PDB file of C-alpha atoms in Angstrom:
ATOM      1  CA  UNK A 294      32.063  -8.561 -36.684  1.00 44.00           C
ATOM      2  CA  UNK A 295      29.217 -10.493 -35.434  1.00 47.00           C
ATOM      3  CA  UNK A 296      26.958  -8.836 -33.027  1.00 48.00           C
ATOM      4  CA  UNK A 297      26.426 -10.152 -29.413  1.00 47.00           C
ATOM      5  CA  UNK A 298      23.102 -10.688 -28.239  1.00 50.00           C
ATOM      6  CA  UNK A 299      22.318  -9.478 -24.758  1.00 49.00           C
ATOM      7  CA  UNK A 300      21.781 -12.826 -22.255  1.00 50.00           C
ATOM      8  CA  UNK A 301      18.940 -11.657 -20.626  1.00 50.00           C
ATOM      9  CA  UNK A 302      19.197 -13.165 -16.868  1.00 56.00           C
ATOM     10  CA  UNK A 303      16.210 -15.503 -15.625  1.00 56.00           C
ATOM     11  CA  UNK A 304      14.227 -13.443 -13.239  1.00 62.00           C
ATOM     12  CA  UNK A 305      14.112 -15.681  -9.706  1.00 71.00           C
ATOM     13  CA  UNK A 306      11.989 -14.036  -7.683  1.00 76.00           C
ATOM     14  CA  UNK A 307      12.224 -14.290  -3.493  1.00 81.00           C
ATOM     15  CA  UNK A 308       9.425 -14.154  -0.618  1.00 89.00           C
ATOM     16  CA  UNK A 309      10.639 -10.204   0.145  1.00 92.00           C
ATOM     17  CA  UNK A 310       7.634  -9.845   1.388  1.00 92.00           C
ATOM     18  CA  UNK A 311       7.867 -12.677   4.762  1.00 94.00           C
ATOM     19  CA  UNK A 312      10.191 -10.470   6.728  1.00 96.00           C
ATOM     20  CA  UNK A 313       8.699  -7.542   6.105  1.00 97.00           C
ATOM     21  CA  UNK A 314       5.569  -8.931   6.996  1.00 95.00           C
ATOM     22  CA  UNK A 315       7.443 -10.264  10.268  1.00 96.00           C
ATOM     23  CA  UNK A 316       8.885  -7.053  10.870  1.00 97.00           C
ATOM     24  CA  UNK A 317       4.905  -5.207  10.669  1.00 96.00           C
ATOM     25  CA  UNK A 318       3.502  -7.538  12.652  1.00 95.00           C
ATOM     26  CA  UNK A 319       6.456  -6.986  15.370  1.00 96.00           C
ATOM     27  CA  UNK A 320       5.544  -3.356  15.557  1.00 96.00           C
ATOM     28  CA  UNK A 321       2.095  -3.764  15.508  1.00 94.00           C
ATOM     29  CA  UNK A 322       2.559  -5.024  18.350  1.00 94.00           C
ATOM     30  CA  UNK A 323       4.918  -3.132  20.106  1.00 95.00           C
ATOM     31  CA  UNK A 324       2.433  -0.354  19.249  1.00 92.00           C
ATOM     32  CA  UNK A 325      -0.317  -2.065  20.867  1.00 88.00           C
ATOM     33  CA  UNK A 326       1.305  -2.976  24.102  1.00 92.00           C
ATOM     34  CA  UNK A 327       2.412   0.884  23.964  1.00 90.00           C
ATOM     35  CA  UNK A 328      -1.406   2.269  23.243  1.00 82.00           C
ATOM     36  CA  UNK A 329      -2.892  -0.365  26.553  1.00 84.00           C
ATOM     37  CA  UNK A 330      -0.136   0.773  28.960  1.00 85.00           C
ATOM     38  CA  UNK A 331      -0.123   4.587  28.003  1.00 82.00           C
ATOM     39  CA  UNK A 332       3.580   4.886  26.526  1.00 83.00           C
ATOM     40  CA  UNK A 333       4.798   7.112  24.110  1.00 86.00           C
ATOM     41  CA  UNK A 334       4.988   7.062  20.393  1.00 89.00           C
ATOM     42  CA  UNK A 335       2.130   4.849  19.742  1.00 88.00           C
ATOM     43  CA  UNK A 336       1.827   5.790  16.281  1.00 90.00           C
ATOM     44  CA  UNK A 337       5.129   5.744  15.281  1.00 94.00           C
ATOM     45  CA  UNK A 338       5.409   2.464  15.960  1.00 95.00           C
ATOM     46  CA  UNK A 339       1.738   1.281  13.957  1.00 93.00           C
ATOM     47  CA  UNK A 340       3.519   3.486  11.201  1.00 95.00           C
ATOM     48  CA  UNK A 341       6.398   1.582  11.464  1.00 96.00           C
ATOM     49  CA  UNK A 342       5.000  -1.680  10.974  1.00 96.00           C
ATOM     50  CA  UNK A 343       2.177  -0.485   8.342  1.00 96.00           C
ATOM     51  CA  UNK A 344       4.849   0.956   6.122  1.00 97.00           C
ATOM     52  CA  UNK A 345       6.875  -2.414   6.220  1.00 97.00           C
ATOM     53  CA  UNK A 346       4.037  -4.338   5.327  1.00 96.00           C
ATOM     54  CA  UNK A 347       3.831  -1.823   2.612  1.00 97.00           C
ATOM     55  CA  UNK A 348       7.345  -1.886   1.713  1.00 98.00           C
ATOM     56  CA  UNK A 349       6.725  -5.721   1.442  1.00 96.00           C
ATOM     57  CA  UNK A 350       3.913  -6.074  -0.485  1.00 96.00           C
ATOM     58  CA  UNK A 351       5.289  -3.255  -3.238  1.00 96.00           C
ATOM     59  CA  UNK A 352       8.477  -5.222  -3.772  1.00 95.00           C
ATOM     60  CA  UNK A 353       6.994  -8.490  -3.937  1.00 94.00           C
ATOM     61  CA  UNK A 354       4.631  -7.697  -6.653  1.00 92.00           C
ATOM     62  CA  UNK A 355       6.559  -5.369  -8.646  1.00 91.00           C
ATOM     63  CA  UNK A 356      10.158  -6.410  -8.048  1.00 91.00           C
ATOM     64  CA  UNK A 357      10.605  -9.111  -6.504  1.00 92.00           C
ATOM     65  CA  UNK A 358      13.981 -10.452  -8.556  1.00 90.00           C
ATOM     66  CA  UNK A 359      16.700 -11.769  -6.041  1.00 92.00           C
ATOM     67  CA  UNK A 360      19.530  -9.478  -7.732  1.00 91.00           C
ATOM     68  CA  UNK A 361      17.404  -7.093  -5.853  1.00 95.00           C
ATOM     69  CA  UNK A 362      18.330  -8.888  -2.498  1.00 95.00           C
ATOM     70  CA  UNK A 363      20.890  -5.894  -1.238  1.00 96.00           C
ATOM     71  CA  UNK A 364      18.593  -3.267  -1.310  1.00 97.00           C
ATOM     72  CA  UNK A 365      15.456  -5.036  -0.466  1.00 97.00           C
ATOM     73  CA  UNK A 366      17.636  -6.047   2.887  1.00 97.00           C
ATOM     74  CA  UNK A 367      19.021  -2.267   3.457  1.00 98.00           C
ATOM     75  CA  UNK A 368      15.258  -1.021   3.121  1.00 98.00           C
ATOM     76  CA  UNK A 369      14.252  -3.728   5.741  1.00 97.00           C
ATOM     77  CA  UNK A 370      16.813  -2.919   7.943  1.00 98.00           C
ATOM     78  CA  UNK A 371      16.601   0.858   7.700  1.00 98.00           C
ATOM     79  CA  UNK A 372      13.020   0.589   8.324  1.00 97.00           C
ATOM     80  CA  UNK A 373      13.111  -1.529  11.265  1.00 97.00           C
ATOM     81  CA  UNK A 374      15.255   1.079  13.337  1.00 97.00           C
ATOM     82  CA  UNK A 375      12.678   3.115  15.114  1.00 95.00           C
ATOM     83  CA  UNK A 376      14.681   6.614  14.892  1.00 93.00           C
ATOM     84  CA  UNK A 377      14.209   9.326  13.005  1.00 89.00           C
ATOM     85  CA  UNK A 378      15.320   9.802   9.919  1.00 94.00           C
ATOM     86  CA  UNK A 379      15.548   6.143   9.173  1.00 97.00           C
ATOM     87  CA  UNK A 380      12.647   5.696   7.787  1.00 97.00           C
ATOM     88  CA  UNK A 381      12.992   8.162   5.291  1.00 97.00           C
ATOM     89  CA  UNK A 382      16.039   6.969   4.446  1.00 98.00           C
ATOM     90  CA  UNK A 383      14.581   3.183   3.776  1.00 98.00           C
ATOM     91  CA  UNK A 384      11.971   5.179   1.613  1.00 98.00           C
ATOM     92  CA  UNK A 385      15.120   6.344  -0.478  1.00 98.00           C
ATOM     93  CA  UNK A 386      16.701   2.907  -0.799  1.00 98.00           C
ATOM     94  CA  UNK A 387      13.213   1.785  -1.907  1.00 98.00           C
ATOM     95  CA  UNK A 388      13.081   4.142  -4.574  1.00 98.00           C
ATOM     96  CA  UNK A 389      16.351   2.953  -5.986  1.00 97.00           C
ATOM     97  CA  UNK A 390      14.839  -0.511  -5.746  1.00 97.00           C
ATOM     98  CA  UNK A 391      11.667   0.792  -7.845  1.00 96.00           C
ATOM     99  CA  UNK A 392      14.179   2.446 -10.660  1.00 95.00           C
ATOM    100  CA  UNK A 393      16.722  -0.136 -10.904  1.00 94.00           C
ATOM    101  CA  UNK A 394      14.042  -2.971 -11.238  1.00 92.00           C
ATOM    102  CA  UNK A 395      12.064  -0.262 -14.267  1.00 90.00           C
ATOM    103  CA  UNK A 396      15.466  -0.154 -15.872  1.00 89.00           C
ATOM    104  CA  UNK A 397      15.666  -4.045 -16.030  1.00 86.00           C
ATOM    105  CA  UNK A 398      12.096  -4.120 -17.346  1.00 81.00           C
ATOM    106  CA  UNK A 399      12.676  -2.217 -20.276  1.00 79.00           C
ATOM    107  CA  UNK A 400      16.371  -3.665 -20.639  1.00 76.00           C
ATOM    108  CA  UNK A 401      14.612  -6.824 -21.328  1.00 74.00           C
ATOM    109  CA  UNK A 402      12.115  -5.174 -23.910  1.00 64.00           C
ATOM    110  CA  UNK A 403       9.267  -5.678 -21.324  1.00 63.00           C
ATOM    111  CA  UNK A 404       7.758  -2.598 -19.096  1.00 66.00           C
ATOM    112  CA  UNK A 405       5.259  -2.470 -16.656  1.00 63.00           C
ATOM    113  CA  UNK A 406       1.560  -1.746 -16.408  1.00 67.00           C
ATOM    114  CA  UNK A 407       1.664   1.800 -15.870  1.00 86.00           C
ATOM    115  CA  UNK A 408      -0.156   2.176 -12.484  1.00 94.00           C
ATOM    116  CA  UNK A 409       1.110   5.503 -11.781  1.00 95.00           C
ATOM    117  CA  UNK A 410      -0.524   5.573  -8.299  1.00 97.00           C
ATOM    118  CA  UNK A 411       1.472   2.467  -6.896  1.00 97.00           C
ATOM    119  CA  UNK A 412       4.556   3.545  -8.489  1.00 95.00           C
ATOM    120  CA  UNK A 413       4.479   7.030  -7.182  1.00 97.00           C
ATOM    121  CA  UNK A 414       3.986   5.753  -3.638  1.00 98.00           C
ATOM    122  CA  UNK A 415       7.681   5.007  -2.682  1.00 98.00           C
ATOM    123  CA  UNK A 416       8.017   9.104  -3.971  1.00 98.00           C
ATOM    124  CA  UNK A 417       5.461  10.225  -1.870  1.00 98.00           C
ATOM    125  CA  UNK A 418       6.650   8.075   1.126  1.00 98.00           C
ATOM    126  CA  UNK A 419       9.986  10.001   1.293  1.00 98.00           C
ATOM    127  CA  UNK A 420       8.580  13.141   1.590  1.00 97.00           C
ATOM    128  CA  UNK A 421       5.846  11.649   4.112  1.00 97.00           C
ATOM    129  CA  UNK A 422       8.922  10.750   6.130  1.00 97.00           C
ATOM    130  CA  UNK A 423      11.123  13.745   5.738  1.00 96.00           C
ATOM    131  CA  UNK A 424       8.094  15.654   7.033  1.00 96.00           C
ATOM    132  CA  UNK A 425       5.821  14.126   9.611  1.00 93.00           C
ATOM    133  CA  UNK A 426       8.079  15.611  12.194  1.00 90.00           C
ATOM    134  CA  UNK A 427       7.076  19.065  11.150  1.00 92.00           C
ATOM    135  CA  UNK A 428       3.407  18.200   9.750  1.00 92.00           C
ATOM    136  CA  UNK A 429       2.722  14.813  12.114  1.00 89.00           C
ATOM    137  CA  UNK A 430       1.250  11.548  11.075  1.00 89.00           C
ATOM    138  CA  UNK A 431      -1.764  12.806   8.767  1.00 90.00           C
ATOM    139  CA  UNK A 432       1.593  13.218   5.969  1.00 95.00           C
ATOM    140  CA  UNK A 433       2.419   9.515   6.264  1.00 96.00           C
ATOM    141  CA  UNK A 434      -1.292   8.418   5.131  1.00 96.00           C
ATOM    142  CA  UNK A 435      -1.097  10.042   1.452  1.00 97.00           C
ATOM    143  CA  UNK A 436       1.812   7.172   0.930  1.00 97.00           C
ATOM    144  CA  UNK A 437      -0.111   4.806   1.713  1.00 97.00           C
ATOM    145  CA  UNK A 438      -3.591   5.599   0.239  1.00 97.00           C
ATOM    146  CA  UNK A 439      -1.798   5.848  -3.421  1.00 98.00           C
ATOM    147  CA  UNK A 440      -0.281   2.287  -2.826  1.00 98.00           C
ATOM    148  CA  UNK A 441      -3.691   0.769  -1.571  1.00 97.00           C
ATOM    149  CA  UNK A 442      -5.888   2.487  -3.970  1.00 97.00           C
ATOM    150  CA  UNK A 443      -3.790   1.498  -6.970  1.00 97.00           C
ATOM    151  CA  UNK A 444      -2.579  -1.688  -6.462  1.00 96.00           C
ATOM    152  CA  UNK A 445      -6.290  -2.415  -5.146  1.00 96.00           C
ATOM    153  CA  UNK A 446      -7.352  -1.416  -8.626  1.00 96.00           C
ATOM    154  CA  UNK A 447      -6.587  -4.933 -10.275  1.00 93.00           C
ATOM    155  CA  UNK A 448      -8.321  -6.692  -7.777  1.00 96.00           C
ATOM    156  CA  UNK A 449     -11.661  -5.266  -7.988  1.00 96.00           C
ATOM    157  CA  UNK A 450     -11.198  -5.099 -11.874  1.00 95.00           C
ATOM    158  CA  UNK A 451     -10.590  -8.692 -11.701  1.00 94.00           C
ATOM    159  CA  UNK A 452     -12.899  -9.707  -9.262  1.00 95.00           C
ATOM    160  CA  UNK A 453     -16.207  -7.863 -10.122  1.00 95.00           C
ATOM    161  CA  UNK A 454     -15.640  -8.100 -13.860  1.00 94.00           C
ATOM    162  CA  UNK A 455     -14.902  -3.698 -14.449  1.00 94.00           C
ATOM    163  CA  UNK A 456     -12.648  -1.607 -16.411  1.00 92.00           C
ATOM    164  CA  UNK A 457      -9.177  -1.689 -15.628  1.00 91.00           C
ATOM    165  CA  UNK A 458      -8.083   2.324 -15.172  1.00 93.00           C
ATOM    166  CA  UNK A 459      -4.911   2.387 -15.371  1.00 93.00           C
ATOM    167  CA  UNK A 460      -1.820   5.520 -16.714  1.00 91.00           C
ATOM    168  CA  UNK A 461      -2.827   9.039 -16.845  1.00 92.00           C
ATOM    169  CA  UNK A 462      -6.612   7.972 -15.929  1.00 94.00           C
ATOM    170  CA  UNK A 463      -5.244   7.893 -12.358  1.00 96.00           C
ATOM    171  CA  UNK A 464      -5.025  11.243 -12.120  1.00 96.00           C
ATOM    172  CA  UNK A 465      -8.449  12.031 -10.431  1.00 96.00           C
ATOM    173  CA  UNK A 466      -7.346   9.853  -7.493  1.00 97.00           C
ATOM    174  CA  UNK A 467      -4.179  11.945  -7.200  1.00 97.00           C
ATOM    175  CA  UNK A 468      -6.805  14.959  -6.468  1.00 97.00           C
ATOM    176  CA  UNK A 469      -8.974  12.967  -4.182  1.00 97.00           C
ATOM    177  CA  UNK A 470      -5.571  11.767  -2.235  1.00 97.00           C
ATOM    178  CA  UNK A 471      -4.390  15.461  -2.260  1.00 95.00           C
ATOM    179  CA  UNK A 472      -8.001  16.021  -0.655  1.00 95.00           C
ATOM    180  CA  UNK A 473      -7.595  13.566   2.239  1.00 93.00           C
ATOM    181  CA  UNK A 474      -6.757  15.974   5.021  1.00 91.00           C
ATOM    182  CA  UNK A 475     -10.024  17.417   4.554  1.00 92.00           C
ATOM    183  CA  UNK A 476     -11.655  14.550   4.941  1.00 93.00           C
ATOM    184  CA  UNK A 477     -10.745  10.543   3.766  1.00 94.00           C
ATOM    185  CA  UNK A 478     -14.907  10.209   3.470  1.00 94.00           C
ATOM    186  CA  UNK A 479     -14.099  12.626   0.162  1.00 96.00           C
ATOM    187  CA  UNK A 480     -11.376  10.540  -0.959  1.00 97.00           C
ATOM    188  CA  UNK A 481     -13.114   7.243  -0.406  1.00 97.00           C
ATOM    189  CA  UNK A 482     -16.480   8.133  -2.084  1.00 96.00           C
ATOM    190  CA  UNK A 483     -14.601   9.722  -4.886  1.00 97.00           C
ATOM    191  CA  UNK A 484     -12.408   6.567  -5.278  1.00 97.00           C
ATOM    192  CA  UNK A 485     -15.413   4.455  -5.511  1.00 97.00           C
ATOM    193  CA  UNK A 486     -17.582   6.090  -7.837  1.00 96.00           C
ATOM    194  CA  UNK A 487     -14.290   7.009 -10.212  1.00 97.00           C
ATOM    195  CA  UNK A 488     -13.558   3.125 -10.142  1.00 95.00           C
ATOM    196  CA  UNK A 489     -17.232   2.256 -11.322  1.00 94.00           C
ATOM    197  CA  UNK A 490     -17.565   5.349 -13.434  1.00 93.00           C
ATOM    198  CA  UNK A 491     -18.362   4.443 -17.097  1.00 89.00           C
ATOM    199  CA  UNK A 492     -18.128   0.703 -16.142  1.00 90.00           C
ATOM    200  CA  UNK A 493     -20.506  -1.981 -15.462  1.00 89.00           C
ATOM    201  CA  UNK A 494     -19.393  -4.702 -12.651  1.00 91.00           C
ATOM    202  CA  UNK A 495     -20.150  -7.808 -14.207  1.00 92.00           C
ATOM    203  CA  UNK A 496     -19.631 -10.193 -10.990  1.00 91.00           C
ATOM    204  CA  UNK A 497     -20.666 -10.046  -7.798  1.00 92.00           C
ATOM    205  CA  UNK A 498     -17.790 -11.139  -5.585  1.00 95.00           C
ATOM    206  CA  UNK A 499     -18.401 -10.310  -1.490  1.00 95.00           C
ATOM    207  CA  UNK A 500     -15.012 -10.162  -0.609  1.00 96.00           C
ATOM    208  CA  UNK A 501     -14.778  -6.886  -2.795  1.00 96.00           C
ATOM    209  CA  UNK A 502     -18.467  -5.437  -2.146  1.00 96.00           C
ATOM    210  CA  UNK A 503     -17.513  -5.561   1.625  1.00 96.00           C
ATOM    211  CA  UNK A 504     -14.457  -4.356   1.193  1.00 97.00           C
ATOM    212  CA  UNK A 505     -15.525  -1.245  -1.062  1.00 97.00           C
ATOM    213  CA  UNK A 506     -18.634  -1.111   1.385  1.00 96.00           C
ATOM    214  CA  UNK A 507     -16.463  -0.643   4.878  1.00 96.00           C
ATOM    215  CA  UNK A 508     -14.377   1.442   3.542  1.00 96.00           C
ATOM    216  CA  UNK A 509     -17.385   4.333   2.675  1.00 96.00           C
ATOM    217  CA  UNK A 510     -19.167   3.320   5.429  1.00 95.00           C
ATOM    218  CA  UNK A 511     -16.038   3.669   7.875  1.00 94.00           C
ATOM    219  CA  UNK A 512     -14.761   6.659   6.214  1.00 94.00           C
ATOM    220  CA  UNK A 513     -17.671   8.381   6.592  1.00 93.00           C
ATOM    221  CA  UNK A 514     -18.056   7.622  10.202  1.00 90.00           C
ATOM    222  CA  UNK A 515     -15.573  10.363  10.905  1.00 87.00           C
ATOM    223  CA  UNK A 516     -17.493  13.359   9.691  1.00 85.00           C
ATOM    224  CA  UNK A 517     -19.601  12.535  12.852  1.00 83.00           C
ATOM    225  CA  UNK A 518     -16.912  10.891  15.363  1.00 76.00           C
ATOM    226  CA  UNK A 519     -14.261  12.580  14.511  1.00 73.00           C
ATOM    227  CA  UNK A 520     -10.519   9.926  14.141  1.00 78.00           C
ATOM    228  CA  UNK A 521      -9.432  10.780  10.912  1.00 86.00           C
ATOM    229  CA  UNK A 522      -6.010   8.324  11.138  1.00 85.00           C
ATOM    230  CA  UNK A 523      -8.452   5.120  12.591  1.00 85.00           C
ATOM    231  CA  UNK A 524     -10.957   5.539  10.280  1.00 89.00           C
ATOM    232  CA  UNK A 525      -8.413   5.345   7.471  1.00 93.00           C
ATOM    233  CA  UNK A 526      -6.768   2.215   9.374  1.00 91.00           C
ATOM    234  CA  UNK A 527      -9.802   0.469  10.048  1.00 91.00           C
ATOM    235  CA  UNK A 528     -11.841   1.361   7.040  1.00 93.00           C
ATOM    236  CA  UNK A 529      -9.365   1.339   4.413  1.00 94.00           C
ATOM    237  CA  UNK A 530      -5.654   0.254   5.699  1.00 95.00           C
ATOM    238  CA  UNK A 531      -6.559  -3.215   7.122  1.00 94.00           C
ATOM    239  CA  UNK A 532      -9.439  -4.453   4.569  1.00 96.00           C
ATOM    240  CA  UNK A 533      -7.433  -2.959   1.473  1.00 97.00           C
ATOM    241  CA  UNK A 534      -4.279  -4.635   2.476  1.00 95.00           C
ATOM    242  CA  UNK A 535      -5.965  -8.044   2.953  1.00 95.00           C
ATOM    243  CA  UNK A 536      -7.551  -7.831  -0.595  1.00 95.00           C
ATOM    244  CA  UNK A 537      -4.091  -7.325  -1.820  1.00 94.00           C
ATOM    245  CA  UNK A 538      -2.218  -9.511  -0.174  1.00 93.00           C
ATOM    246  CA  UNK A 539      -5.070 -12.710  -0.334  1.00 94.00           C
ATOM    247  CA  UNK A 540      -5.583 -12.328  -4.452  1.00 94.00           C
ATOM    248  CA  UNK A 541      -1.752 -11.767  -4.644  1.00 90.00           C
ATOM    249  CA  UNK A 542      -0.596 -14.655  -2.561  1.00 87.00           C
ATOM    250  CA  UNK A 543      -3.595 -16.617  -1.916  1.00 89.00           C
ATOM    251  CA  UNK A 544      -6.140 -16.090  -4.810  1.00 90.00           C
ATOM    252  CA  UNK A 545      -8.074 -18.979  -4.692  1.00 91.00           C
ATOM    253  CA  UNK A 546      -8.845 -18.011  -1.073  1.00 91.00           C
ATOM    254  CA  UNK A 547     -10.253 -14.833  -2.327  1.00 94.00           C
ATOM    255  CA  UNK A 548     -14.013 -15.955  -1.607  1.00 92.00           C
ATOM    256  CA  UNK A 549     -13.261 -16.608   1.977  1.00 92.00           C
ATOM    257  CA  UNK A 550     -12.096 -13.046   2.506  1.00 92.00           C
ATOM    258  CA  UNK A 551     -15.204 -11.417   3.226  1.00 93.00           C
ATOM    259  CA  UNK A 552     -15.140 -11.565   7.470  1.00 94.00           C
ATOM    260  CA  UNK A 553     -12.139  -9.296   7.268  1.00 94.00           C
ATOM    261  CA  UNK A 554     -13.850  -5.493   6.051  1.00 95.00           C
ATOM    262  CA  UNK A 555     -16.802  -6.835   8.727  1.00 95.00           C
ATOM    263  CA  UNK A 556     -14.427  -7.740  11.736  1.00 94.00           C
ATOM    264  CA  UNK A 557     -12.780  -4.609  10.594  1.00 93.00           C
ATOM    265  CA  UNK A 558     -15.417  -2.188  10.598  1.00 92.00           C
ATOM    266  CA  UNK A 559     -16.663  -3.601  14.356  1.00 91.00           C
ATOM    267  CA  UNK A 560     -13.037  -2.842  15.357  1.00 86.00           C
ATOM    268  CA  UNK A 561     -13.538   0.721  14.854  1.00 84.00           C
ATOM    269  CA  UNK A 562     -16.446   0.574  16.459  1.00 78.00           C
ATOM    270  CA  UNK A 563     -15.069  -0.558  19.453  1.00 76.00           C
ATOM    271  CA  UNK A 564     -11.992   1.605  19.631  1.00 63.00           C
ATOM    272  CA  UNK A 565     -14.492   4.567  19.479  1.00 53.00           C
TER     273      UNK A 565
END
């Protein structure tokens, strides 16, 4: 009996992340409009749309495949219904996405690099969303801190010429995520010097030096003005997100990134 060999399917990938970027964008500004007139649930709503753009970004650089089309479109659509527990429940859907798409992977004798902190994220996002009613928004930043930091991690390898930490050599920034309530100026400065530790950056690129910059700089702010959530949003949400998304989608732009982490940083200024 001859043995059949496996047909391996051609991976087409999709632009998953466009409507989820829609969809963020949306809420941002619904949560704007609601912060200038004084409404209610402000944050949910700028949690809403960060966590799609999150949702986006996650599946288009780590499964992307359009036989991954239903769930990437139940996620969306979960997500985009501002009631709780939807969003937890998109969380779970995404999770499914994340193991079906590691089951392909290996199916096809290929794997991933083992960047535990981005993979752990959609984890950590359903229990952010199955308790922020009981523990309030400071449970929903953990999430996204472990996707920023670690996807964030091939940039700035790539970009200022460093070491590459990647697997079980994660696990500091676990700690220093862990530590965040206490103060994100802790996990920031830890982040930073655990990326350059034993490692010598070979290139001098702006758009990462301003990025890494802000983000101390902003983080810090808060152990003298106090907002915790906006100096994470300002200082390390917005800024980290652009580096991801530019180099992912746009690298050849990369170089022009650099007014972001400044406009940025003079945003929180202003909203303080």
């Amino acid at each position: 009996m001859k043995n059949k060999k496996k047909v391996i399917k051609e991976i087409e990938p999709w632009g998953v992340n466009i409507p989820y970027l829609i969809l963020g964008l949306v809420y941002w500004g619904i949560g704007g409009i609601s912060a200038f007139n004084n409404l209610p649930h402000h944050f949910y709503f700028m949690m809403i749309g960060t966590y799609s753009i999150y949702f986006g970004m996650i599946s288009r650089l780590f499964f992307p495949a359009r036989n991954y089309l239903a769930t990437h479109l139940t996620s969306l659509f979960l997500l985009a219904i501002p009631y709780y527990p939807f969003q937890a429940l998109a969380s779970l859907v995404l999770i499914i996405t994340e193991l079906w798409s590691i089951s392909d992977i290996r199916g096809y004798g290929s794997r991933f690099p083992l960047n535990l902190l981005v993979l752990s994220s959609p984890f950590a996002s359903l229990i952010g969303w199955i308790f922020y009613v009981q523990f309030g928004y400071f449970v929903l930043v953990p999430p996204l801190l472990l996707y920023l930091l670690g996807v964030n991690i091939g940039v700035f390898s790539a970009t200022l010429g460093i070491k590459a930490k990647l697997g079980f050599k994660q696990f500091s920034v676990f700690i220093l995520v862990l530590l965040y309530p206490i103060s994100i100026s802790i996990t920031i400065a830890g982040y930073v010097l655990w990326l350059l530790y034993k490692t010598r950056v070979k290139e001098r690129n702006l758009s990462s030096i301003l990025t890494l910059s802000v983000a101390v700089i902003v983080s810090f702010s808060s152990l003298f003005l106090g907002e915790q959530i906006h100096a994470f949003a300002f200082g390390v949400m917005i800024p980290f997100f652009f580096n991801c998304i530019t180099y992912s989608t746009s690298r050849y732009n990369y170089g022009k990134l650099f007014p972001i982490p400044i406009l940025s940083a003079l945003l929180s200024l202003i909203h303080i």
